[in-house]
Coordinates of C-alpha atoms and ligand atoms in Angstrom, one line a residue:
M1 CA 72.2 23.9 29.1
S2 CA 71.5 21.3 31.4
E3 CA 70.6 17.6 29.7
P4 CA 66.7 16.6 30.6
I5 CA 66.8 14.2 33.6
F6 CA 65.4 11.3 32.4
P7 CA 63.6 9.0 35.3
E8 CA 65.3 5.2 35.3
P9 CA 64.2 2.7 32.4
E10 CA 62.4 0.6 35.0
T11 CA 60.5 3.5 36.2
L12 CA 59.2 4.7 33.1
L13 CA 58.5 1.3 31.9
E14 CA 56.5 1.2 35.1
A15 CA 54.5 4.5 34.4
A16 CA 54.3 3.9 30.2
I17 CA 52.1 0.5 31.1
Q18 CA 50.4 2.4 33.8
A19 CA 49.1 4.7 31.7
L20 CA 48.4 2.2 28.3
P21 CA 44.6 2.5 28.0
V22 CA 44.8 -1.4 27.2
G23 CA 44.9 -3.1 30.3
V24 CA 47.8 -5.6 31.0
V25 CA 47.9 -8.3 33.6
V26 CA 50.4 -10.7 34.2
H27 CA 50.0 -13.6 36.2
D28 CA 52.8 -16.4 37.4
R29 CA 52.1 -20.5 36.7
H30 CA 49.5 -20.4 39.0
G31 CA 47.5 -18.0 37.8
H32 CA 47.5 -15.4 40.4
C33 CA 47.9 -12.1 39.2
I34 CA 51.6 -10.6 40.1
L35 CA 51.2 -7.1 37.9
A36 CA 47.8 -5.0 36.8
N37 CA 48.1 -2.0 35.3
A38 CA 45.6 1.0 36.0
A39 CA 43.2 0.1 32.8
A40 CA 43.0 -3.6 34.1
R41 CA 41.5 -3.0 37.3
R42 CA 39.4 0.0 36.2
L43 CA 38.1 -3.0 34.6
G44 CA 37.3 -4.5 38.0
D45 CA 38.3 -7.7 39.9
K46 CA 37.7 -10.7 37.6
A47 CA 39.3 -8.9 34.7
I48 CA 42.7 -9.1 37.1
H49 CA 42.0 -12.6 39.1
A50 CA 40.1 -15.2 37.1
R51 CA 43.0 -15.6 34.2
P52 CA 42.9 -19.3 33.5
A53 CA 46.2 -21.0 34.3
A54 CA 44.9 -23.5 31.3
A55 CA 46.1 -20.8 29.1
V56 CA 49.5 -20.9 30.9
G57 CA 52.2 -22.1 28.0
E58 CA 49.7 -21.5 24.8
R59 CA 50.9 -18.8 22.4
D60 CA 48.4 -16.2 21.7
V61 CA 45.2 -17.0 22.8
T62 CA 42.7 -14.5 22.1
N63 CA 38.8 -14.4 23.1
V64 CA 36.0 -12.0 23.5
E65 CA 34.4 -12.0 27.1
L66 CA 31.7 -10.6 29.0
I67 CA 32.9 -8.9 32.0
D68 CA 30.4 -7.5 34.5
D69 CA 29.0 -5.7 31.8
R70 CA 31.3 -4.7 29.4
M71 CA 32.7 -6.6 26.7
V72 CA 36.4 -7.4 27.0
E73 CA 39.0 -8.6 23.7
T74 CA 41.6 -10.9 25.7
Q75 CA 44.9 -11.7 24.4
T76 CA 46.8 -14.3 26.5
Q77 CA 50.3 -14.9 26.0
P78 CA 53.5 -16.6 27.7
V79 CA 56.2 -14.0 28.4
L80 CA 59.7 -15.4 27.9
E81 CA 58.3 -18.3 25.5
G82 CA 57.2 -20.0 28.5
R83 CA 60.2 -20.4 30.8
T84 CA 59.3 -18.3 33.2
G85 CA 55.6 -20.0 33.6
L86 CA 54.2 -15.9 33.5
T87 CA 51.5 -15.0 31.5
L88 CA 50.8 -11.6 29.4
T89 CA 46.9 -10.9 28.9
T90 CA 46.3 -7.9 27.5
L91 CA 42.5 -6.4 27.8
T92 CA 40.3 -4.0 25.5
D93 CA 37.2 -2.7 26.2
V94 CA 35.9 -3.5 22.9
T95 CA 31.6 -2.9 24.7
H96 CA 31.1 0.3 21.8
H97 CA 32.5 -1.5 18.8
H98 CA 30.4 -4.5 19.7
R99 CA 27.4 -2.2 20.3
I100 CA 27.8 -0.8 17.2
Q101 CA 28.8 -3.8 14.9
R102 CA 25.5 -5.2 16.6
E103 CA 23.5 -2.2 15.6
L104 CA 24.9 -2.5 11.9
L105 CA 24.4 -6.1 11.6
T106 CA 20.6 -5.7 12.8
K107 CA 19.8 -3.0 10.1
A108 CA 21.9 -5.0 7.4
F109 CA 19.5 -8.3 8.1
I110 CA 16.5 -7.4 10.2
D111 CA 13.4 -5.6 8.7
A112 CA 13.1 -2.6 11.5
L113 CA 9.3 -3.2 10.9
T114 CA 8.5 -6.6 11.8
G115 CA 11.3 -7.8 13.3
L116 CA 11.8 -10.2 10.2
P117 CA 14.6 -10.8 8.2
N118 CA 15.2 -8.6 5.9
R119 CA 16.1 -9.8 2.1
T120 CA 19.6 -9.8 2.6
M121 CA 19.4 -12.1 5.0
F122 CA 16.8 -14.4 3.7
E123 CA 18.8 -15.0 0.6
Q124 CA 22.1 -15.7 2.8
S125 CA 19.8 -18.4 4.9
I126 CA 18.4 -20.0 1.5
A127 CA 22.1 -20.3 0.2
D128 CA 23.0 -22.2 3.0
V129 CA 20.4 -24.5 2.9
L130 CA 20.9 -25.1 -0.5
A131 CA 24.7 -25.6 -0.2
G132 CA 23.8 -28.3 2.5
S133 CA 21.4 -30.2 1.4
T134 CA 21.3 -33.8 0.3
P135 CA 19.4 -36.0 -2.4
G136 CA 16.2 -36.7 -1.9
D137 CA 16.0 -33.0 0.6
Q138 CA 12.8 -31.6 -0.7
F139 CA 11.6 -28.2 -0.1
A140 CA 9.0 -25.0 -1.1
L141 CA 9.7 -21.5 -1.2
A142 CA 6.0 -19.1 -1.4
F143 CA 6.1 -15.7 -2.1
I144 CA 3.3 -14.1 -0.4
D145 CA 1.9 -11.0 -1.2
L146 CA -0.7 -8.6 0.2
D147 CA -3.9 -7.7 -1.7
N148 CA -4.7 -4.2 -1.9
F149 CA -2.3 -2.9 0.6
K150 CA -1.8 0.5 -1.0
H151 CA -5.2 0.8 -1.0
I152 CA -5.3 -0.1 3.1
N153 CA -2.3 2.2 3.7
D154 CA -4.5 5.0 2.1
Y155 CA -7.7 4.3 3.6
Y156 CA -6.8 4.3 7.0
S157 CA -3.6 5.4 7.4
H158 CA 0.0 4.6 6.9
A159 CA 0.4 4.0 10.6
A160 CA -2.5 1.4 9.9
G161 CA -0.7 0.1 7.3
D162 CA 2.2 -0.8 8.9
A163 CA 0.3 -2.4 12.1
L164 CA -1.2 -4.7 9.6
L165 CA 1.7 -5.3 8.2
R166 CA 3.4 -6.5 11.9
K167 CA 0.3 -8.5 12.6
V168 CA 0.8 -10.5 9.3
S169 CA 3.9 -11.1 10.2
D170 CA 2.2 -12.4 13.5
R171 CA -0.6 -14.9 12.0
I172 CA 1.9 -16.7 9.3
G173 CA 4.5 -16.6 11.9
G174 CA 2.3 -18.3 14.3
A175 CA 1.9 -21.4 11.8
L176 CA 5.3 -22.4 10.9
R177 CA 7.6 -24.6 12.5
Q178 CA 10.9 -23.8 13.5
T179 CA 12.7 -25.3 11.0
D180 CA 10.5 -23.0 8.5
L181 CA 11.8 -19.2 7.7
L182 CA 10.0 -16.0 7.1
A183 CA 11.0 -12.6 6.0
R184 CA 9.7 -9.6 4.6
I185 CA 11.1 -8.5 1.5
G186 CA 9.6 -5.3 -0.1
G187 CA 6.6 -2.9 1.4
D188 CA 3.9 -5.9 1.4
E189 CA 5.6 -8.6 0.3
F190 CA 6.8 -12.2 2.6
V191 CA 8.8 -14.9 1.7
L192 CA 8.3 -18.0 3.2
L193 CA 10.7 -20.9 3.3
L194 CA 9.1 -24.2 4.0
A195 CA 12.0 -26.8 4.9
P196 CA 11.7 -30.0 5.0
I197 CA 8.3 -31.0 3.0
A198 CA 7.7 -34.1 2.1
D199 CA 5.8 -33.2 -0.9
A200 CA 4.2 -30.5 -3.0
D201 CA 0.6 -31.6 -1.3
E202 CA 2.3 -31.3 2.5
A203 CA 3.0 -27.2 1.2
L204 CA 0.1 -26.3 -0.4
A205 CA -1.8 -27.2 2.5
A206 CA 1.1 -25.1 4.6
V207 CA 0.2 -22.1 2.4
R208 CA -3.4 -22.3 2.1
S209 CA -3.9 -22.2 6.1
I210 CA -1.6 -19.5 6.0
S211 CA -3.9 -17.9 3.0
E212 CA -7.1 -18.5 5.9
R213 CA -5.5 -17.1 8.2
L214 CA -4.9 -14.1 7.0
K215 CA -8.6 -13.8 5.8
Q216 CA -10.0 -13.4 9.2
P217 CA -10.5 -9.8 10.2
F218 CA -7.3 -7.9 12.0
F219 CA -8.7 -5.2 15.3
I220 CA -6.3 -2.2 14.3
D221 CA -7.0 0.9 15.7
G222 CA -11.1 0.2 17.0
H223 CA -11.1 -0.7 12.6
E224 CA -12.1 -4.4 11.2
I225 CA -9.7 -4.5 8.5
F226 CA -9.9 -7.2 6.2
A227 CA -6.8 -8.3 4.4
S228 CA -5.9 -11.2 2.1
A229 CA -2.5 -12.7 0.2
S230 CA -2.0 -13.7 -3.2
I231 CA 0.1 -16.7 -2.7
G232 CA 2.9 -18.8 -4.8
L233 CA 4.7 -21.3 -4.5
S234 CA 7.7 -23.1 -5.9
L235 CA 9.5 -26.5 -4.7
F236 CA 13.0 -27.8 -4.2
P237 CA 15.0 -29.6 -6.3
E238 CA 11.3 -29.6 -8.8
H239 CA 11.3 -26.4 -10.3
G240 CA 14.7 -24.7 -9.3
D241 CA 18.2 -26.0 -7.5
T242 CA 18.9 -22.0 -6.7
Y243 CA 17.3 -19.1 -5.4
E244 CA 16.9 -17.2 -8.3
T245 CA 15.3 -19.9 -10.3
L246 CA 12.9 -20.8 -7.5
A247 CA 12.4 -17.5 -6.5
R248 CA 11.5 -16.0 -10.0
Q249 CA 8.8 -19.3 -10.6
A250 CA 6.8 -18.5 -7.1
D251 CA 7.1 -15.3 -8.5
N252 CA 5.5 -16.2 -11.8
A253 CA 2.8 -18.5 -9.5
M254 CA 2.0 -15.3 -7.2
Y255 CA 1.4 -13.3 -10.4
R256 CA -1.1 -15.7 -11.4
V257 CA -3.3 -15.9 -8.5
K258 CA -3.0 -11.9 -8.6
G259 CA -4.0 -12.1 -12.1
E260 CA -7.1 -14.5 -11.6
L261 CA -8.1 -15.2 -8.2
K262 CA -6.7 -12.6 -5.8
G263 CA -6.4 -14.4 -1.9
G264 CA -5.7 -17.8 -4.0
V265 CA -2.7 -20.0 -3.8
S266 CA -0.9 -21.0 -6.6
L267 CA 1.6 -23.5 -7.2
F268 CA 4.3 -23.1 -10.1
D269 CA 3.9 -25.1 -13.5
D270 CA 5.4 -25.5 -16.6
A271 CA 3.0 -22.9 -19.0
M272 CA 4.3 -20.2 -16.2
S273 CA 7.2 -20.0 -17.4
Q274 CA 6.4 -19.9 -20.6
A275 CA 4.1 -17.0 -20.0
A276 CA 7.1 -15.7 -18.0
T277 CA 9.2 -16.2 -21.3
A278 CA 6.2 -14.4 -23.1
R279 CA 6.4 -11.5 -20.9
M280 CA 10.3 -11.3 -21.3
A281 CA 10.1 -11.1 -24.8
V282 CA 7.3 -8.6 -25.1
E283 CA 10.0 -6.7 -22.6
Q284 CA 12.8 -6.9 -25.4
R285 CA 10.3 -5.6 -28.2
L286 CA 9.1 -2.8 -26.1
R287 CA 12.9 -1.7 -25.4
L288 CA 14.0 -1.9 -28.6
A289 CA 10.2 0.0 -30.1
I290 CA 11.4 3.1 -27.4
R291 CA 15.1 2.8 -29.1
D292 CA 13.8 2.7 -32.4
R293 CA 11.1 5.3 -31.7
C294 CA 8.6 3.0 -33.3
F295 CA 5.0 4.4 -31.4
C296 CA 2.8 6.6 -33.3
C297 CA -0.4 8.7 -32.7
A298 CA -3.8 7.3 -33.5
F299 CA -6.5 10.4 -33.1
Q300 CA -10.3 10.1 -32.2
P301 CA -12.2 13.3 -32.6
K302 CA -14.6 14.1 -29.5
V303 CA -17.9 15.4 -30.8
D304 CA -20.5 17.7 -30.1
M305 CA -23.2 15.3 -30.6
R306 CA -26.0 17.9 -31.5
S307 CA -23.6 19.9 -34.1
H308 CA -21.6 17.2 -34.9
S309 CA -18.8 19.7 -34.8
V310 CA -15.2 18.5 -33.4
T311 CA -14.5 19.4 -29.6
G312 CA -11.0 18.0 -29.2
V313 CA -9.1 14.9 -29.8
E314 CA -8.0 12.3 -28.3
V315 CA -4.0 11.2 -28.7
L316 CA -4.0 7.3 -28.3
L317 CA -0.7 5.4 -28.5
R318 CA 0.4 2.7 -31.6
W319 CA 2.7 0.4 -32.3
R320 CA 4.2 0.0 -35.4
D321 CA 5.7 -3.3 -35.0
E322 CA 8.2 -5.0 -36.4
L323 CA 6.1 -6.5 -39.4
G324 CA 4.6 -2.7 -40.0
M325 CA 1.6 -3.9 -38.3
I326 CA -0.3 -1.2 -36.0
Q327 CA -0.6 -2.9 -32.6
A328 CA -3.4 -1.2 -30.2
P329 CA -2.1 -0.6 -26.9
G330 CA -4.2 -3.3 -25.3
E331 CA -1.6 -5.9 -25.5
F332 CA 1.4 -4.2 -24.6
I333 CA 0.4 -1.4 -22.4
A334 CA -0.1 -2.8 -19.0
L335 CA 3.3 -4.5 -18.9
A336 CA 5.0 -1.1 -19.8
I337 CA 3.4 0.6 -17.0
E338 CA 4.6 -2.3 -15.0
L339 CA 7.8 -1.3 -15.6
G340 CA 7.8 2.3 -16.0
L341 CA 8.7 2.2 -19.8
I342 CA 5.4 4.3 -20.1
N343 CA 7.7 7.3 -19.2
E344 CA 9.8 7.4 -22.1
I345 CA 6.5 6.3 -24.6
T346 CA 4.7 9.5 -23.4
L347 CA 7.6 12.1 -23.8
Q348 CA 7.6 10.6 -27.1
L349 CA 4.1 10.4 -27.7
L350 CA 4.4 14.6 -26.7
T351 CA 6.7 14.9 -29.2
E352 CA 5.0 13.2 -32.1
T353 CA 1.8 14.8 -31.4
V354 CA 3.1 18.4 -31.6
R355 CA 4.6 18.0 -34.5
A356 CA 1.5 16.6 -35.9
M357 CA 0.0 20.1 -34.4
P358 CA -0.5 21.6 -37.6
D359 CA -2.1 18.6 -38.6
I360 CA -4.2 18.2 -35.9
D361 CA -5.6 21.8 -36.7
E362 CA -6.0 21.8 -40.5
V363 CA -8.2 17.7 -40.1
F364 CA -10.1 18.2 -37.2
G365 CA -10.4 22.2 -36.7
P366 CA -8.0 24.6 -36.2
G367 CA -8.0 25.2 -31.6
V368 CA -9.4 21.8 -30.8
T369 CA -8.0 20.7 -27.9
V370 CA -5.2 17.7 -27.4
S371 CA -5.8 14.8 -24.9
L372 CA -3.0 12.7 -23.5
N373 CA -3.4 9.5 -21.3
I374 CA -1.5 9.9 -18.5
A375 CA -1.2 6.5 -16.7
A376 CA -2.0 6.9 -12.7
K377 CA 1.0 5.1 -11.8
Q378 CA 3.2 8.3 -13.7
A379 CA 0.7 10.7 -12.6
C380 CA 2.1 10.0 -8.9
D381 CA 5.7 9.8 -10.3
V382 CA 6.5 13.8 -9.1
P383 CA 10.1 13.4 -11.0
F384 CA 8.5 12.3 -14.3
M385 CA 5.9 14.4 -14.2
T386 CA 7.7 17.6 -13.2
G387 CA 10.0 16.8 -16.6
F388 CA 6.5 16.2 -18.5
C389 CA 4.9 19.3 -17.4
A390 CA 8.2 21.2 -17.8
A391 CA 8.4 19.6 -21.8
L392 CA 5.0 20.6 -22.0
G393 CA 5.1 24.1 -20.8
E394 CA 7.9 24.6 -23.7
T395 CA 6.0 23.6 -26.4
G396 CA 3.7 26.9 -25.5
L397 CA 1.3 24.6 -26.7
A398 CA 0.2 23.7 -23.1
E399 CA -3.3 25.3 -22.6
R400 CA -4.1 22.9 -25.6
F401 CA -3.7 19.8 -23.7
V402 CA -5.9 18.1 -21.4
L403 CA -4.1 15.3 -19.4
E404 CA -6.5 12.2 -18.9
L405 CA -5.9 10.4 -16.0
T406 CA -8.0 7.9 -14.2
E407 CA -9.6 8.8 -10.8
E408 CA -6.8 6.3 -9.1
A409 CA -4.1 8.2 -9.8
F410 CA -6.3 10.9 -7.8
F411 CA -6.1 8.7 -4.5
T412 CA -2.9 6.4 -4.5
T413 CA -0.1 7.4 -2.6
G414 CA -0.9 10.9 -2.2
H415 CA 1.2 12.9 -4.3
F416 CA -1.0 14.0 -7.2
Q417 CA -3.3 16.0 -5.6
R418 CA -0.8 17.7 -3.6
E419 CA 2.4 18.3 -6.0
V420 CA 1.7 17.4 -9.5
L421 CA -1.8 18.9 -10.4
P422 CA -0.5 22.6 -9.7
K423 CA 2.3 21.9 -11.5
I424 CA -0.3 21.0 -14.5
R425 CA -2.3 23.9 -13.8
A426 CA 0.5 26.5 -13.7
I427 CA 1.5 26.2 -17.5
G428 CA -2.3 26.3 -18.3
A429 CA -3.0 22.3 -19.1
R430 CA -6.5 20.8 -18.0
V431 CA -7.0 17.6 -16.5
S432 CA -9.6 15.3 -17.1
I433 CA -11.5 12.0 -15.2
D434 CA -10.9 8.8 -17.5
D435 CA -13.0 5.6 -17.4
F436 CA -15.2 6.8 -14.6
G437 CA -17.4 4.7 -13.1
V438 CA -15.3 1.4 -12.7
G439 CA -13.0 2.7 -10.3
Y440 CA -13.1 1.8 -7.0
S441 CA -14.5 4.6 -5.3
S442 CA -15.9 6.9 -7.7
L443 CA -19.1 8.7 -6.9
A444 CA -18.6 9.4 -3.0
A445 CA -15.1 10.6 -4.2
L446 CA -15.5 12.4 -6.9
A447 CA -16.5 15.8 -4.3
D448 CA -12.5 15.6 -3.7
I449 CA -11.4 16.1 -7.5
T450 CA -10.9 18.8 -9.5
A451 CA -11.0 18.4 -12.7
D452 CA -11.8 19.8 -16.0
E453 CA -14.0 17.1 -17.7
L454 CA -15.4 13.5 -16.9
K455 CA -15.3 10.7 -19.4
I456 CA -17.6 8.4 -18.9
D457 CA -16.8 4.8 -19.1
R458 CA -18.0 3.0 -22.2
S459 CA -19.3 0.1 -19.8
F460 CA -22.1 2.6 -18.7
I461 CA -22.7 3.6 -22.6
T462 CA -22.7 0.3 -24.7
D463 CA -26.5 -0.2 -24.6
I464 CA -27.3 2.5 -22.2
D465 CA -30.6 3.3 -24.0
K466 CA -31.9 -0.3 -23.1
R467 CA -30.3 -0.6 -19.2
P468 CA -32.7 1.6 -17.0
R469 CA -30.5 0.4 -13.8
S470 CA -27.2 1.9 -15.8
Q471 CA -29.2 5.1 -16.8
I472 CA -30.3 5.8 -13.0
V473 CA -27.0 5.8 -12.2
L474 CA -25.7 7.8 -15.8
K475 CA -28.3 10.5 -14.4
A476 CA -26.2 10.8 -10.8
I477 CA -22.5 11.2 -12.6
E478 CA -24.3 13.4 -15.4
S479 CA -25.7 16.2 -12.5
L480 CA -22.7 15.6 -10.2
G481 CA -20.2 16.1 -13.0
A482 CA -22.6 19.1 -14.0
A483 CA -22.5 20.1 -10.0
L484 CA -19.1 20.4 -9.9
G485 CA -18.4 22.5 -13.1
M486 CA -16.5 19.6 -15.3
T487 CA -17.7 18.6 -18.8
V488 CA -19.1 15.2 -19.3
V489 CA -18.2 13.0 -22.0
A490 CA -19.7 9.8 -23.3
E491 CA -16.8 7.0 -24.1
G492 CA -17.8 4.6 -26.7
V493 CA -20.7 5.6 -28.5
E494 CA -21.4 3.1 -31.3
T495 CA -24.9 3.1 -32.1
F496 CA -27.5 5.4 -32.9
E497 CA -29.7 4.6 -30.4
E498 CA -27.3 5.5 -27.4
V499 CA -26.9 9.2 -29.3
A500 CA -30.6 9.0 -29.4
Y501 CA -30.8 8.3 -26.2
L502 CA -27.9 10.8 -24.6
L503 CA -29.2 13.8 -26.6
G504 CA -32.8 12.7 -25.5
A505 CA -32.6 11.7 -22.1
T506 CA -29.7 13.6 -20.3
Q507 CA -27.5 16.7 -20.7
I508 CA -24.6 15.4 -22.1
R509 CA -23.7 16.7 -25.3
C510 CA -19.8 15.6 -25.9
A511 CA -19.1 11.9 -27.2
Q512 CA -16.8 10.2 -28.3
G513 CA -16.9 6.7 -30.2
Y514 CA -17.0 4.3 -33.1
Y515 CA -19.8 6.0 -34.1
F516 CA -18.4 9.4 -34.7
A517 CA -15.1 8.1 -35.4
R518 CA -12.6 5.2 -35.0
P519 CA -9.2 6.4 -34.1
L520 CA -6.8 6.8 -37.0
L521 CA -3.3 8.0 -38.0
L522 CA -3.3 11.2 -39.4
D523 CA -2.3 9.5 -42.8
Q524 CA -5.6 7.2 -42.9
I525 CA -7.5 10.2 -41.8
R526 CA -6.0 12.2 -45.5
Q527 CA -6.5 9.2 -47.2
A528 CA -10.5 8.9 -46.5
E529 CA -10.6 12.6 -47.4
P530 CA -11.0 13.5 -50.8
R531 CA -8.3 15.1 -51.7
Q532 CA -8.1 18.0 -54.1
P533 CA -5.5 17.7 -57.0
G534 CA -2.5 18.5 -56.5
S535 CA -3.4 19.6 -53.1
R536 CA -2.0 18.6 -49.7
V537 CA -5.4 20.3 -48.2
P538 CA -8.4 18.2 -47.6
A539 CA -10.6 19.2 -50.3
T540 CA -13.6 19.6 -47.4
R541 CA -11.6 21.3 -43.7
S542 CA -15.3 22.7 -42.8
R543 CA -16.5 18.9 -43.4
A544 CA -13.6 17.8 -41.4
S545 CA -14.7 19.8 -38.4
E546 CA -17.7 19.7 -38.4
L547 CA -17.0 15.9 -38.8
R548 CA -20.1 14.6 -40.0
I549 CA -17.1 11.8 -40.1
S550 CA -18.3 10.1 -43.2
S551 CA -19.5 6.5 -43.7
Q552 CA -16.2 6.4 -44.9
L553 CA -14.4 6.8 -42.0
R554 CA -16.7 5.0 -40.1
R555 CA -15.9 1.7 -42.2
A556 CA -11.8 2.8 -42.2
Ligands
LIG601 P1 -8.5 5.0 -22.8 O1 -8.2 5.9 -22.4 O2 -10.1 4.6 -22.6 O3 -9.3 5.1 -24.8 C1 -10.5 4.9 -25.1 C2 -10.1 3.4 -25.9 O4 -11.9 3.0 -26.7 C3 -9.4 3.1 -27.0 O5 -8.7 2.4 -27.0 C4 -9.8 3.4 -28.6 O6 -9.9 3.4 -29.3 C5 -11.6 2.5 -27.9 N1 -12.9 2.9 -28.4 C6 -12.7 4.7 -28.7 N2 -14.4 4.7 -29.2 C7 -14.3 3.2 -29.6 C8 -16.0 2.3 -29.4 O7 -17.0 3.4 -29.9 N3 -15.9 1.6 -29.1 C9 -15.2 0.6 -28.4 N4 -15.6 -0.8 -28.5 N5 -14.0 1.0 -28.0 C10 -14.2 2.4 -28.9 P2 -6.9 1.9 -27.4 O8 -6.5 2.7 -28.1 O9 -7.0 0.4 -27.4 O10 -6.8 2.6 -26.2 C11 -6.8 1.6 -24.5 C12 -5.9 2.1 -23.7 O11 -5.0 2.2 -23.5 C13 -6.8 3.5 -23.5 O12 -8.1 3.4 -23.1 C14 -5.8 4.2 -22.7 O13 -6.5 3.3 -21.0 C15 -4.5 3.5 -22.8 N6 -3.4 4.5 -23.5 C16 -3.7 4.6 -24.5 N7 -2.7 5.2 -25.5 C17 -2.4 5.7 -24.1 C18 -0.9 6.7 -23.8 O14 -0.4 7.2 -24.7 N8 -0.8 6.5 -22.6 C19 -0.9 5.4 -21.4 N9 -1.0 5.4 -20.3 N10 -2.5 5.0 -21.8 C20 -2.8 4.9 -23.5
LIG602 CA1 -8.3 8.4 -22.5
LIG603 CA1 -11.8 6.3 -21.7

């Protein structure tokens, strides 16, 4: 066997250097190239010849350079510790890496829709500003939230919504100084750093002018779209010296604007901080109440006004609080919905209601329908509603249930009608449109809704006998509801005169309201029923189901 024949070591080394994917160049003390491998030559003349002689003698100098259209990382070092005056430079083409890195950075820090910095970048920038601030520096943080953006998005199109966001960002951006910073931190939320500012008045003037700019119409796809924003403002250092605090205060101020006067501007003050603390306390209590299952059901019958017989009951949420007091949902329901806690509460109510079914049959009459309220936000939450429908289906009682939804559920962000409604239908439950007449679309939109029942809001019913204009509207709702095959229910009937008007002047037969019965816990109803000694069953079941709800109940 013959030994393999290797080339001479110098030849081998030369060949290896030529084959390296990294460029290798050696320069003499005058900066002249005396060796360049193939990879270096591929990078072109500039890469080979333009090595600065200045690098000579220095150790390990690393640079990233633009050579022609390539990004090249160069590393220069003396050969033989500088004794020869020769330098060795390696050249690595990092163009591709650079592009990927830049793309990643852009994705991580820039909002693709508007090209503005995103939340991450904004937070970093403001941290830098805070870190670099010196005593006496002042700046302002503004939270800018578009009003009714969701409706604009739904009414026009998502593309129009996107276009609006871009135009809004341009409009705000056009009013800023070089040193201010605008970012988009959520769907329709922008945050603005105004730095520096001399005082609160200057900051307020700046955001007021932004607010005015946003109220001018936008022209998108041939539409003239009106928008506005609610703006909350906090000041450094007066309202806080960390981004978290300043952001929270600006957010609180913004929420107050939303609650009071959309499209307005508000500067944070301490009362807001107290309101926010109170909200957090309620939130904490709500979470505990869910954990400890402190929610219970009140039931209010739905009555046929002619026969006074009960056709259904509505389940209304009640909270047995820490002191054992029964709280109506007015105080806490909005927060529970906002925080998403309502989902768990609704599931607990369903369990509670199913457990109470024998009592419901006994008190209100066998087979009455049972209505549950579902907030619009829940109704559009497909995963939640899927689970809810499955749970309801498993009870085997779904056909007795009616889900009460406000019309908002049918129109916002789409999913309800397409994805949720079929699931409700599939288990045999029915749907009712709640609070009809106070929504934003009402009559015109009714044609697009398929529901079984229409509940006319109390604001239409109160004193209906004395309000000719409302009577006309009521008649329109009534006939449209009937034409679309929906049972029409009058809500909040309180007086004999209202009943007399409804019976005499309309075709509406079903009503709910204090006139017939207040919402009551089952215990309360049983107490109100005279009982036979030793019997659990109310003595007058037939009376209960006819529910000429006695003056006793009405007083309860
Ligand atoms: P709603 O669905 O419109 O329920 C009717 C409300 O009107 C109930 O208030 C009821 O007590 C009250 N009411 C009934 N008849 C009369 C009357 O003749 N006069 C007056 N002034 N009021 C009457 P409640 O129980 O305080 O509930 C308020 C709202 O809270 C409900 O309005 C509903 O939107 C919401 N809600 C209640 N329970 C639930 C629930 O389980 N889930 C969800 N998502 N919302 C619920
Ligand atoms: Ca309701
Ligand atoms: Ca209602």
